[in-house]
Amino acid sequence: MKFCPRCGTLMRPKSINGKLVFVCPKCGYEEEVPSKARVATPLSFTERVAHTPKERIIVVDANAPPPTAQVLKGSVRCPRCGNDEVLAWMMQTRAADEPPTRFYRCTKCGYTWREYA
Ligand SMILES: [Zn+2]
Ligand SMILES: [Zn+2]
């Protein structure tokens, strides 16, 4: 949060030519954000969260069963084709203190879905 030194209006962070600047929406005053302060600004924080390596892992692994996946017969049915032979595996997708998510993949049509434990 930064206020305009000229008119006192709350300034908005904006990226100009790759640099982060605070711009006053009222009088147009601009002030460059020092690189040290950048880490703490809400804008760069949002950017970091959107690109965490953890999230990329979830997307990739959810579609590829690990070698430890087990074949289940008769206990789970594919919601798409009704086949009762599926691959099942567990994966930690959220915070470490939360229970892992159980994934299933239909051996017939390849449909993959998850079930929260
Ligand atoms: Zn201003
Ligand atoms: Zn299926």
Coordinates of N, CA and C and ligand atoms in Angstrom, one line a residue:
M1 N 0.8 -1.2 0.0 CA 0.0 0.0 0.0 C 0.9 1.3 0.0
K2 N 0.5 2.2 -0.9 CA 1.3 3.4 -1.0 C 0.3 4.5 -1.4
F3 N 0.6 5.7 -0.7 CA -0.3 6.8 -1.0 C 0.5 7.9 -1.7
C4 N -0.2 8.6 -2.6 CA 0.5 9.6 -3.4 C 1.0 10.7 -2.6
P5 N 2.3 11.1 -2.7 CA 2.8 12.2 -1.9 C 2.3 13.5 -2.3
R6 N 1.7 13.6 -3.4 CA 1.1 14.9 -3.9 C -0.3 15.1 -3.4
C7 N -1.2 14.1 -3.6 CA -2.6 14.3 -3.3 C -3.2 13.4 -2.3
G8 N -2.4 12.4 -1.9 CA -2.8 11.5 -0.8 C -3.7 10.3 -1.3
T9 N -3.9 10.2 -2.6 CA -4.8 9.1 -3.1 C -4.0 7.8 -3.0
L10 N -4.7 6.7 -2.8 CA -4.1 5.4 -2.8 C -3.6 5.0 -4.2
M11 N -2.3 4.7 -4.3 CA -1.7 4.5 -5.6 C -1.8 3.0 -6.0
R12 N -1.8 2.8 -7.3 CA -2.0 1.4 -7.8 C -0.7 0.9 -8.4
P13 N -0.3 -0.3 -8.1 CA 0.9 -0.9 -8.7 C 0.7 -1.2 -10.2
K14 N 1.6 -0.9 -11.0 CA 1.4 -1.1 -12.5 C 2.8 -1.4 -13.1
S15 N 2.7 -2.3 -14.1 CA 4.0 -2.7 -14.7 C 4.2 -1.9 -16.0
I16 N 5.3 -1.1 -16.0 CA 5.6 -0.3 -17.2 C 6.9 -0.6 -17.7
N17 N 7.0 -1.1 -19.0 CA 8.3 -1.6 -19.6 C 9.0 -2.6 -18.7
G18 N 8.3 -3.4 -18.1 CA 8.9 -4.5 -17.2 C 9.3 -4.0 -15.8
K19 N 9.1 -2.7 -15.6 CA 9.4 -2.2 -14.2 C 8.1 -2.0 -13.5
L20 N 8.1 -2.3 -12.2 CA 6.9 -2.1 -11.4 C 6.9 -0.6 -10.8
V21 N 5.8 0.1 -11.1 CA 5.7 1.5 -10.7 C 4.3 1.6 -10.0
F22 N 4.3 2.5 -9.0 CA 3.1 2.9 -8.4 C 2.5 4.1 -9.1
V23 N 1.3 4.1 -9.5 CA 0.7 5.2 -10.3 C -0.5 5.7 -9.5
C24 N -0.6 7.0 -9.4 CA -1.7 7.7 -8.7 C -2.8 7.8 -9.7
P25 N -4.0 7.2 -9.5 CA -5.1 7.3 -10.4 C -5.7 8.7 -10.5
K26 N -5.4 9.5 -9.5 CA -6.1 10.8 -9.5 C -5.2 11.9 -10.3
C27 N -3.9 12.0 -9.9 CA -3.1 13.1 -10.5 C -2.1 12.5 -11.4
G28 N -1.9 11.2 -11.5 CA -1.0 10.7 -12.5 C 0.4 10.6 -12.0
Y29 N 0.7 10.9 -10.8 CA 2.0 10.8 -10.2 C 2.6 9.4 -10.3
E30 N 3.8 9.2 -10.7 CA 4.4 7.8 -10.8 C 5.6 7.7 -9.9
E31 N 5.7 6.6 -9.3 CA 6.9 6.3 -8.5 C 7.4 4.9 -8.7
E32 N 8.7 4.7 -9.0 CA 9.2 3.4 -9.3 C 9.3 2.7 -8.0
V33 N 9.0 1.4 -8.0 CA 9.1 0.6 -6.8 C 10.5 0.0 -6.7
P34 N 11.2 0.3 -5.6 CA 12.6 -0.3 -5.4 C 12.5 -1.8 -5.5
S35 N 13.5 -2.4 -6.1 CA 13.5 -3.9 -6.3 C 13.3 -4.6 -4.9
K36 N 13.8 -4.0 -3.9 CA 13.7 -4.7 -2.6 C 12.2 -4.8 -2.1
A37 N 11.5 -3.7 -2.4 CA 10.1 -3.7 -2.0 C 9.2 -4.5 -2.9
R38 N 9.7 -4.9 -4.0 CA 8.8 -5.6 -5.0 C 8.3 -6.9 -4.5
V39 N 9.1 -7.6 -3.7 CA 8.7 -8.9 -3.2 C 7.5 -8.8 -2.3
A40 N 7.4 -7.7 -1.6 CA 6.3 -7.6 -0.7 C 5.0 -7.0 -1.3
T41 N 5.0 -6.5 -2.5 CA 3.8 -5.9 -3.0 C 2.8 -7.0 -3.4
P42 N 1.5 -6.7 -3.3 CA 0.5 -7.7 -3.5 C 0.5 -8.2 -5.0
L43 N 1.0 -7.4 -5.9 CA 1.0 -7.7 -7.3 C 2.0 -8.9 -7.6
S44 N 3.2 -8.7 -7.1 CA 4.2 -9.8 -7.4 C 3.9 -11.0 -6.5
F45 N 3.2 -10.8 -5.4 CA 2.8 -12.0 -4.6 C 1.9 -12.9 -5.4
T46 N 0.9 -12.2 -6.0 CA -0.1 -13.0 -6.8 C 0.6 -13.7 -8.0
E47 N 1.6 -13.1 -8.6 CA 2.3 -13.7 -9.7 C 3.0 -15.0 -9.2
R48 N 3.6 -14.8 -8.1 CA 4.4 -16.0 -7.5 C 3.4 -17.2 -7.3
V49 N 2.3 -16.9 -6.7 CA 1.3 -17.9 -6.3 C 0.8 -18.7 -7.5
A50 N 0.6 -17.9 -8.6 CA 0.1 -18.5 -9.8 C 1.0 -19.5 -10.5
H51 N 2.3 -19.4 -10.2 CA 3.3 -20.2 -10.9 C 4.1 -21.1 -10.0
T52 N 3.5 -21.5 -8.9 CA 4.3 -22.4 -8.0 C 4.5 -23.7 -8.6
P53 N 5.8 -24.3 -8.5 CA 6.0 -25.6 -9.1 C 5.1 -26.6 -8.6
K54 N 4.6 -26.5 -7.4 CA 3.7 -27.5 -6.8 C 2.5 -27.6 -7.6
E55 N 1.9 -26.5 -8.1 CA 0.7 -26.6 -8.9 C 0.9 -27.3 -10.2
R56 N 2.1 -27.0 -10.8 CA 2.4 -27.7 -12.1 C 2.5 -29.2 -11.9
I57 N 3.0 -29.6 -10.8 CA 3.1 -31.1 -10.5 C 1.7 -31.7 -10.4
I58 N 0.8 -31.0 -9.8 CA -0.5 -31.6 -9.6 C -1.1 -31.8 -11.0
V59 N -1.0 -30.9 -11.9 CA -1.7 -31.0 -13.2 C -1.1 -32.2 -14.0
V60 N 0.2 -32.3 -14.0 CA 0.9 -33.4 -14.7 C 0.6 -34.7 -14.1
D61 N 0.8 -34.9 -12.8 CA 0.6 -36.2 -12.2 C -0.8 -36.7 -12.1
A62 N -1.8 -35.8 -12.2 CA -3.1 -36.2 -12.1 C -3.5 -37.0 -13.3
N63 N -2.8 -36.8 -14.4 CA -3.1 -37.5 -15.6 C -2.2 -38.7 -15.9
A64 N -1.2 -38.9 -15.1 CA -0.3 -40.0 -15.3 C -0.2 -40.9 -14.0
P65 N -0.7 -42.1 -14.0 CA -0.7 -42.9 -12.8 C 0.8 -43.3 -12.5
P66 N 1.2 -43.2 -11.3 CA 2.6 -43.6 -10.9 C 2.7 -45.1 -11.0
P67 N 4.0 -45.7 -11.0 CA 4.2 -47.1 -11.1 C 3.5 -47.9 -9.9
T68 N 3.3 -47.1 -8.8 CA 2.7 -47.8 -7.6 C 1.2 -47.9 -7.7
A69 N 0.6 -47.4 -8.8 CA -0.9 -47.5 -8.9 C -1.3 -49.0 -8.9
Q70 N -2.4 -49.2 -8.2 CA -3.0 -50.6 -8.1 C -4.2 -50.7 -8.9
V71 N -4.4 -51.9 -9.4 CA -5.6 -52.2 -10.2 C -6.7 -52.7 -9.3
L72 N -7.8 -52.0 -9.3 CA -8.9 -52.4 -8.5 C -10.0 -53.0 -9.4
K73 N -10.5 -54.1 -8.9 CA -11.6 -54.8 -9.7 C -12.9 -54.9 -8.9
G74 N -13.9 -54.4 -9.5 CA -15.2 -54.6 -8.8 C -15.6 -53.6 -7.7
S75 N -14.7 -52.8 -7.2 CA -15.0 -52.0 -6.0 C -15.4 -50.5 -6.5
V76 N -14.8 -50.1 -7.6 CA -15.0 -48.8 -8.1 C -15.5 -48.8 -9.5
R77 N -16.4 -48.0 -9.9 CA -16.9 -48.0 -11.2 C -16.5 -46.7 -11.9
C78 N -16.2 -46.8 -13.2 CA -15.9 -45.6 -14.0 C -17.2 -44.8 -14.2
P79 N -17.2 -43.5 -13.8 CA -18.5 -42.7 -13.9 C -18.8 -42.5 -15.4
R80 N -17.9 -42.7 -16.3 CA -18.1 -42.4 -17.7 C -18.6 -43.6 -18.5
C81 N -17.9 -44.8 -18.3 CA -18.3 -45.9 -19.1 C -18.9 -47.1 -18.3
G82 N -18.8 -47.0 -17.0 CA -19.3 -48.1 -16.1 C -18.4 -49.3 -15.9
N83 N -17.2 -49.2 -16.5 CA -16.2 -50.3 -16.3 C -15.8 -50.4 -14.9
D84 N -15.7 -51.6 -14.3 CA -15.3 -51.7 -12.9 C -13.9 -52.2 -12.7
E85 N -13.0 -52.0 -13.6 CA -11.6 -52.2 -13.4 C -10.9 -50.9 -13.6
V86 N -10.3 -50.4 -12.5 CA -9.7 -49.1 -12.5 C -8.3 -49.1 -11.8
L87 N -7.5 -48.2 -12.2 CA -6.2 -48.0 -11.5 C -6.4 -47.0 -10.4
A88 N -5.8 -47.3 -9.2 CA -6.0 -46.4 -8.1 C -4.7 -46.0 -7.5
W89 N -4.5 -44.7 -7.1 CA -3.3 -44.3 -6.5 C -3.6 -43.1 -5.6
M90 N -2.7 -42.9 -4.6 CA -2.9 -41.8 -3.7 C -1.8 -40.7 -4.0
M91 N -2.2 -39.5 -3.8 CA -1.2 -38.4 -4.0 C -1.5 -37.2 -3.1
Q92 N -0.4 -36.7 -2.7 CA -0.5 -35.5 -1.8 C -0.6 -34.3 -2.7
T93 N -1.7 -33.7 -2.8 CA -1.9 -32.6 -3.7 C -2.1 -31.2 -3.0
R94 N -2.4 -31.3 -1.8 CA -2.7 -30.0 -1.1 C -1.6 -29.8 0.0
A95 N -1.9 -29.1 1.1 CA -1.0 -28.9 2.1 C -0.6 -30.2 2.7
A96 N 0.7 -30.2 3.2 CA 1.2 -31.5 3.7 C 0.5 -32.0 4.9
D97 N -0.2 -31.2 5.7 CA -1.0 -31.7 6.8 C -2.4 -32.1 6.5
E98 N -2.7 -32.1 5.2 CA -4.0 -32.6 4.8 C -3.9 -34.0 4.3
P99 N -5.0 -34.8 4.3 CA -4.9 -36.1 3.8 C -4.7 -36.1 2.3
P100 N -4.0 -37.1 1.8 CA -3.7 -37.2 0.3 C -5.0 -37.5 -0.5
T101 N -5.0 -37.1 -1.7 CA -6.1 -37.3 -2.6 C -6.0 -38.7 -3.3
R102 N -7.1 -39.3 -3.5 CA -7.1 -40.6 -4.1 C -7.5 -40.4 -5.6
F103 N -6.7 -41.0 -6.5 CA -7.0 -40.8 -7.9 C -7.4 -42.2 -8.5
Y104 N -8.3 -42.1 -9.5 CA -8.7 -43.3 -10.2 C -8.6 -43.1 -11.7
R105 N -8.2 -44.2 -12.4 CA -8.2 -44.1 -13.8 C -8.8 -45.3 -14.4
C106 N -9.8 -45.1 -15.2 CA -10.5 -46.3 -15.9 C -9.5 -47.0 -16.9
T107 N -9.4 -48.3 -16.7 CA -8.5 -49.0 -17.6 C -9.1 -49.2 -19.0
K108 N -10.4 -48.9 -19.2 CA -11.0 -49.1 -20.5 C -11.0 -47.8 -21.3
C109 N -11.5 -46.7 -20.7 CA -11.7 -45.5 -21.5 C -10.6 -44.4 -21.1
G110 N -9.9 -44.7 -20.1 CA -8.8 -43.7 -19.7 C -9.3 -42.6 -18.9
Y111 N -10.6 -42.5 -18.5 CA -11.1 -41.4 -17.8 C -10.4 -41.4 -16.4
T112 N -10.0 -40.2 -16.0 CA -9.3 -40.0 -14.7 C -10.1 -39.1 -13.8
W113 N -10.3 -39.5 -12.5 CA -11.0 -38.6 -11.6 C -10.4 -38.8 -10.2
R114 N -10.8 -37.9 -9.3 CA -10.2 -37.9 -8.0 C -11.3 -38.0 -6.9
E115 N -10.9 -38.5 -5.8 CA -11.8 -38.6 -4.7 C -11.1 -38.1 -3.4
Y116 N -11.6 -37.1 -2.7 CA -10.9 -36.6 -1.5 C -11.1 -37.6 -0.4
A117 N -10.0 -37.9 0.3 CA -10.1 -38.9 1.3 C -10.8 -38.3 2.6
Ligands
ZN1 ZN -1.8 12.0 -6.7
ZN2 ZN -14.3 -45.7 -18.3

